[in-house]
Amino acid sequence: MTIGIFDSGLGGLTVAKAVMAALPREKIIYFGDTARTPYGNKPPETVAGYALQNAKFLLKKKAQMIVVGCNTASAVSGLALRKEFPSVPIFEVITPAVREALRRTHNGRIGVIGTRTTVQSGAYQKWCRGINARECPLFVPLVEAGRLVHPTTYEVAEQYLAPFQRAQVDTLILGCTHYPWLKGVIADIVGNRVQLVDSAETVAREVQQFITPPASPYLKGRNDQSDSPLKVRGVRGVMSAPKHEFYVSKKTPKFQELAEKWLGMSINLKAARL
Ligand code: DGL
């Protein structure tokens, strides 16, 4: 199945990487809206409009399902997307992350960090009453600038994360797909008593269950997955690895460099016309 994933920029690559690891046979078409990033400080209607355009673009490129690889777009456009494309399977990143946090917390004190638009939309608060939600508006620009392990990033993160430590949160949702890029910094600051829930990994598991539901005893062998990055074994024998496609609304050398580093592969980045 061809999986379309979009985000405002680099963030959705965390989703793409998790989906590639979970489903090495499936082809991914990625779109990063680098010309209009960041989404997180824009009004909900604007982001919802972008999300519809991005999904339309991916479907034109022959995606068979859409993963909204962006919490901000998931928070404000989930319903609009389902209404516009009723026959397309659409996955958002918020509910899988909430479910995982509820499953993992021991003391019931859950936190979430996200963009301003995500936090103000109340999307996390709707599913998890009492969740401690905080905006971290500088994280996305820091990631897009490649300041992943940098003194400024540590300083900003310390300020954003201190309230969670005071509140004795034991589970923190990375409620923006850019934040796994900063997982090392965040983990250093909150310490190992706080479990981090990565919304990219949790949505990847949902997509995996949708595409390869737990094998029925009658179909034994059909859901075999190979973990080889180059060759994958399927029902039809050995096939070559899928040729993923990567598009951005504005090409930048930084995107290419960071994307290749993150995914551990060279990519042929193309400029998209929406
Ligand atoms: N990565 C996105 C998210 O999960 C978008 C961040 C932004 O563009 O502000 O919210």
mmCIF file of N, CA and C in Angstrom, residues 198-254:
data_model
loop_
_atom_site.group_PDB
_atom_site.id
_atom_site.type_symbol
_atom_site.label_atom_id
_atom_site.label_comp_id
_atom_site.label_asym_id
_atom_site.label_seq_id
_atom_site.Cartn_x
_atom_site.Cartn_y
_atom_site.Cartn_z
ATOM 1 N N ASP A 198 6.235 9.034 22.056
ATOM 2 C CA ASP A 198 6.555 9.647 20.763
ATOM 3 C C ASP A 198 5.354 9.443 19.834
ATOM 4 N N SER A 199 4.711 10.552 19.444
ATOM 5 C CA SER A 199 3.484 10.411 18.645
ATOM 6 C C SER A 199 3.777 9.832 17.256
ATOM 7 N N ALA A 200 5.029 9.885 16.830
ATOM 8 C CA ALA A 200 5.386 9.275 15.541
ATOM 9 C C ALA A 200 5.363 7.747 15.663
ATOM 10 N N GLU A 201 5.922 7.251 16.757
ATOM 11 C CA GLU A 201 5.966 5.791 16.924
ATOM 12 C C GLU A 201 4.576 5.199 17.156
ATOM 13 N N THR A 202 3.759 5.926 17.919
ATOM 14 C CA THR A 202 2.437 5.351 18.225
ATOM 15 C C THR A 202 1.540 5.322 16.980
ATOM 16 N N VAL A 203 1.638 6.339 16.111
ATOM 17 C CA VAL A 203 0.799 6.285 14.904
ATOM 18 C C VAL A 203 1.342 5.213 13.956
ATOM 19 N N ALA A 204 2.658 5.032 13.935
ATOM 20 C CA ALA A 204 3.235 3.999 13.052
ATOM 21 C C ALA A 204 2.698 2.619 13.435
ATOM 22 N N ARG A 205 2.523 2.384 14.732
ATOM 23 C CA ARG A 205 1.988 1.083 15.169
ATOM 24 C C ARG A 205 0.548 0.905 14.694
ATOM 25 N N GLU A 206 -0.230 2.002 14.731
ATOM 26 C CA GLU A 206 -1.631 1.905 14.254
ATOM 27 C C GLU A 206 -1.681 1.596 12.761
ATOM 28 N N VAL A 207 -0.807 2.261 12.011
ATOM 29 C CA VAL A 207 -0.780 2.037 10.562
ATOM 30 C C VAL A 207 -0.362 0.593 10.285
ATOM 31 N N GLN A 208 0.592 0.124 11.051
ATOM 32 C CA GLN A 208 1.056 -1.264 10.868
ATOM 33 C C GLN A 208 -0.086 -2.247 11.130
ATOM 34 N N GLN A 209 -0.852 -1.986 12.195
ATOM 35 C CA GLN A 209 -1.960 -2.905 12.503
ATOM 36 C C GLN A 209 -3.046 -2.862 11.444
ATOM 37 N N PHE A 210 -3.201 -1.698 10.812
ATOM 38 C CA PHE A 210 -4.206 -1.550 9.759
ATOM 39 C C PHE A 210 -3.775 -2.331 8.509
ATOM 40 N N ILE A 211 -2.486 -2.212 8.168
ATOM 41 C CA ILE A 211 -2.010 -2.845 6.930
ATOM 42 C C ILE A 211 -1.740 -4.336 7.124
ATOM 43 N N THR A 212 -1.152 -4.686 8.256
ATOM 44 C CA THR A 212 -0.889 -6.102 8.518
ATOM 45 C C THR A 212 -1.519 -6.477 9.849
ATOM 46 N N PRO A 213 -2.833 -6.667 9.871
ATOM 47 C CA PRO A 213 -3.496 -7.043 11.123
ATOM 48 C C PRO A 213 -2.906 -8.349 11.642
ATOM 49 N N PRO A 214 -2.970 -8.577 12.947
ATOM 50 C CA PRO A 214 -2.403 -9.798 13.507
ATOM 51 C C PRO A 214 -2.822 -11.017 12.677
ATOM 52 N N ALA A 215 -1.843 -11.859 12.347
ATOM 53 C CA ALA A 215 -2.095 -12.960 11.407
ATOM 54 C C ALA A 215 -3.143 -13.927 11.921
ATOM 55 N N SER A 216 -4.039 -14.305 11.015
ATOM 56 C CA SER A 216 -5.011 -15.335 11.341
ATOM 57 C C SER A 216 -4.304 -16.681 11.145
ATOM 58 N N PRO A 217 -4.648 -17.691 11.980
ATOM 59 C CA PRO A 217 -3.991 -19.005 11.801
ATOM 60 C C PRO A 217 -4.220 -19.551 10.397
ATOM 61 N N TYR A 218 -5.339 -19.143 9.739
ATOM 62 C CA TYR A 218 -5.650 -19.666 8.397
ATOM 63 C C TYR A 218 -4.751 -19.058 7.323
ATOM 64 N N LEU A 219 -4.146 -17.859 7.655
ATOM 65 C CA LEU A 219 -3.321 -17.179 6.657
ATOM 66 C C LEU A 219 -1.852 -17.241 7.067
ATOM 67 N N LYS A 220 -1.499 -18.288 7.775
ATOM 68 C CA LYS A 220 -0.153 -18.372 8.341
ATOM 69 C C LYS A 220 0.905 -18.112 7.259
ATOM 70 N N GLY A 221 1.899 -17.237 7.614
ATOM 71 C CA GLY A 221 2.992 -16.989 6.677
ATOM 72 C C GLY A 221 2.768 -15.786 5.793
ATOM 73 N N ARG A 222 1.511 -15.327 5.678
ATOM 74 C CA ARG A 222 1.247 -14.235 4.740
ATOM 75 C C ARG A 222 1.678 -12.871 5.259
ATOM 76 N N ASN A 223 1.803 -12.761 6.565
ATOM 77 C CA ASN A 223 2.187 -11.465 7.111
ATOM 78 C C ASN A 223 3.675 -11.383 7.437
ATOM 79 N N ASP A 224 4.449 -12.313 6.875
ATOM 80 C CA ASP A 224 5.891 -12.307 7.159
ATOM 81 C C ASP A 224 6.499 -10.961 6.819
ATOM 82 N N GLN A 225 7.304 -10.438 7.739
ATOM 83 C CA GLN A 225 7.994 -9.176 7.470
ATOM 84 C C GLN A 225 9.485 -9.453 7.552
ATOM 85 N N SER A 226 10.243 -8.924 6.630
ATOM 86 C CA SER A 226 11.687 -9.055 6.728
ATOM 87 C C SER A 226 12.220 -7.758 7.281
ATOM 88 N N ASP A 227 13.285 -7.819 8.098
ATOM 89 C CA ASP A 227 13.808 -6.557 8.586
ATOM 90 C C ASP A 227 14.993 -6.090 7.746
ATOM 91 N N SER A 228 15.260 -6.760 6.638
ATOM 92 C CA SER A 228 16.340 -6.289 5.778
ATOM 93 C C SER A 228 15.932 -4.988 5.110
ATOM 94 N N PRO A 229 16.796 -3.953 5.149
ATOM 95 C CA PRO A 229 16.422 -2.694 4.514
ATOM 96 C C PRO A 229 16.469 -2.785 2.985
ATOM 97 N N LEU A 230 17.155 -3.774 2.447
ATOM 98 C CA LEU A 230 17.344 -3.810 0.996
ATOM 99 C C LEU A 230 16.398 -4.766 0.291
ATOM 100 N N LYS A 231 16.250 -5.932 0.868
ATOM 101 C CA LYS A 231 15.370 -6.924 0.242
ATOM 102 C C LYS A 231 14.275 -7.282 1.225
ATOM 103 N N VAL A 232 13.089 -7.415 0.727
ATOM 104 C CA VAL A 232 12.007 -7.799 1.617
ATOM 105 C C VAL A 232 11.305 -9.015 1.057
ATOM 106 N N ARG A 233 10.895 -9.904 1.961
ATOM 107 C CA ARG A 233 10.289 -11.147 1.509
ATOM 108 C C ARG A 233 8.781 -11.069 1.724
ATOM 109 N N GLY A 234 8.034 -11.318 0.708
ATOM 110 C CA GLY A 234 6.586 -11.240 0.840
ATOM 111 C C GLY A 234 5.943 -12.486 0.291
ATOM 112 N N VAL A 235 4.596 -12.434 0.144
ATOM 113 C CA VAL A 235 3.898 -13.614 -0.370
ATOM 114 C C VAL A 235 4.366 -13.947 -1.777
ATOM 115 N N ARG A 236 4.750 -12.869 -2.511
ATOM 116 C CA ARG A 236 5.149 -13.117 -3.899
ATOM 117 C C ARG A 236 6.658 -13.342 -4.031
ATOM 118 N N GLY A 237 7.333 -13.663 -2.908
ATOM 119 C CA GLY A 237 8.766 -13.942 -2.968
ATOM 120 C C GLY A 237 9.576 -12.719 -2.603
ATOM 121 N N VAL A 238 10.845 -12.678 -3.058
ATOM 122 C CA VAL A 238 11.729 -11.577 -2.677
ATOM 123 C C VAL A 238 11.498 -10.391 -3.618
ATOM 124 N N MET A 239 11.240 -9.207 -3.045
ATOM 125 C CA MET A 239 11.019 -8.025 -3.880
ATOM 126 C C MET A 239 12.050 -6.978 -3.466
ATOM 127 N N SER A 240 12.311 -6.004 -4.348
ATOM 128 C CA SER A 240 13.272 -4.983 -3.927
ATOM 129 C C SER A 240 12.549 -3.969 -3.037
ATOM 130 N N ALA A 241 13.336 -3.232 -2.240
ATOM 131 C CA ALA A 241 12.757 -2.279 -1.282
ATOM 132 C C ALA A 241 11.992 -1.191 -2.041
ATOM 133 N N PRO A 242 10.930 -0.656 -1.442
ATOM 134 C CA PRO A 242 10.121 0.337 -2.158
ATOM 135 C C PRO A 242 10.910 1.616 -2.433
ATOM 136 N N LYS A 243 10.538 2.295 -3.502
ATOM 137 C CA LYS A 243 11.196 3.575 -3.845
ATOM 138 C C LYS A 243 10.356 4.705 -3.275
ATOM 139 N N HIS A 244 10.763 5.185 -2.121
ATOM 140 C CA HIS A 244 10.018 6.264 -1.484
ATOM 141 C C HIS A 244 10.189 7.557 -2.283
ATOM 142 N N GLU A 245 9.183 8.441 -2.165
ATOM 143 C CA GLU A 245 9.277 9.743 -2.854
ATOM 144 C C GLU A 245 9.207 10.856 -1.820
ATOM 145 N N PHE A 246 10.004 11.891 -2.020
ATOM 146 C CA PHE A 246 10.046 13.007 -1.065
ATOM 147 C C PHE A 246 9.824 14.328 -1.790
ATOM 148 N N TYR A 247 8.835 15.076 -1.331
ATOM 149 C CA TYR A 247 8.523 16.381 -1.921
ATOM 150 C C TYR A 247 8.520 17.450 -0.837
ATOM 151 N N VAL A 248 8.874 18.676 -1.240
ATOM 152 C CA VAL A 248 8.738 19.825 -0.336
ATOM 153 C C VAL A 248 8.158 20.970 -1.141
ATOM 154 N N SER A 249 7.533 21.929 -0.451
ATOM 155 C CA SER A 249 7.011 23.072 -1.192
ATOM 156 C C SER A 249 8.110 24.088 -1.480
ATOM 157 N N LYS A 250 9.228 24.001 -0.750
ATOM 158 C CA LYS A 250 10.378 24.858 -1.066
ATOM 159 C C LYS A 250 11.648 24.058 -0.751
ATOM 160 N N LYS A 251 12.474 23.865 -1.779
ATOM 161 C CA LYS A 251 13.684 23.049 -1.573
ATOM 162 C C LYS A 251 14.747 23.838 -0.826
ATOM 163 N N THR A 252 15.334 23.214 0.197
ATOM 164 C CA THR A 252 16.441 23.864 0.900
ATOM 165 C C THR A 252 17.529 22.808 1.144
ATOM 166 N N PRO A 253 18.794 23.214 1.064
ATOM 167 C CA PRO A 253 19.877 22.243 1.305
ATOM 168 C C PRO A 253 19.797 21.667 2.719
ATOM 169 N N LYS A 254 19.334 22.504 3.674
ATOM 170 C CA LYS A 254 19.242 22.039 5.065
ATOM 171 C C LYS A 254 18.272 20.865 5.184
#
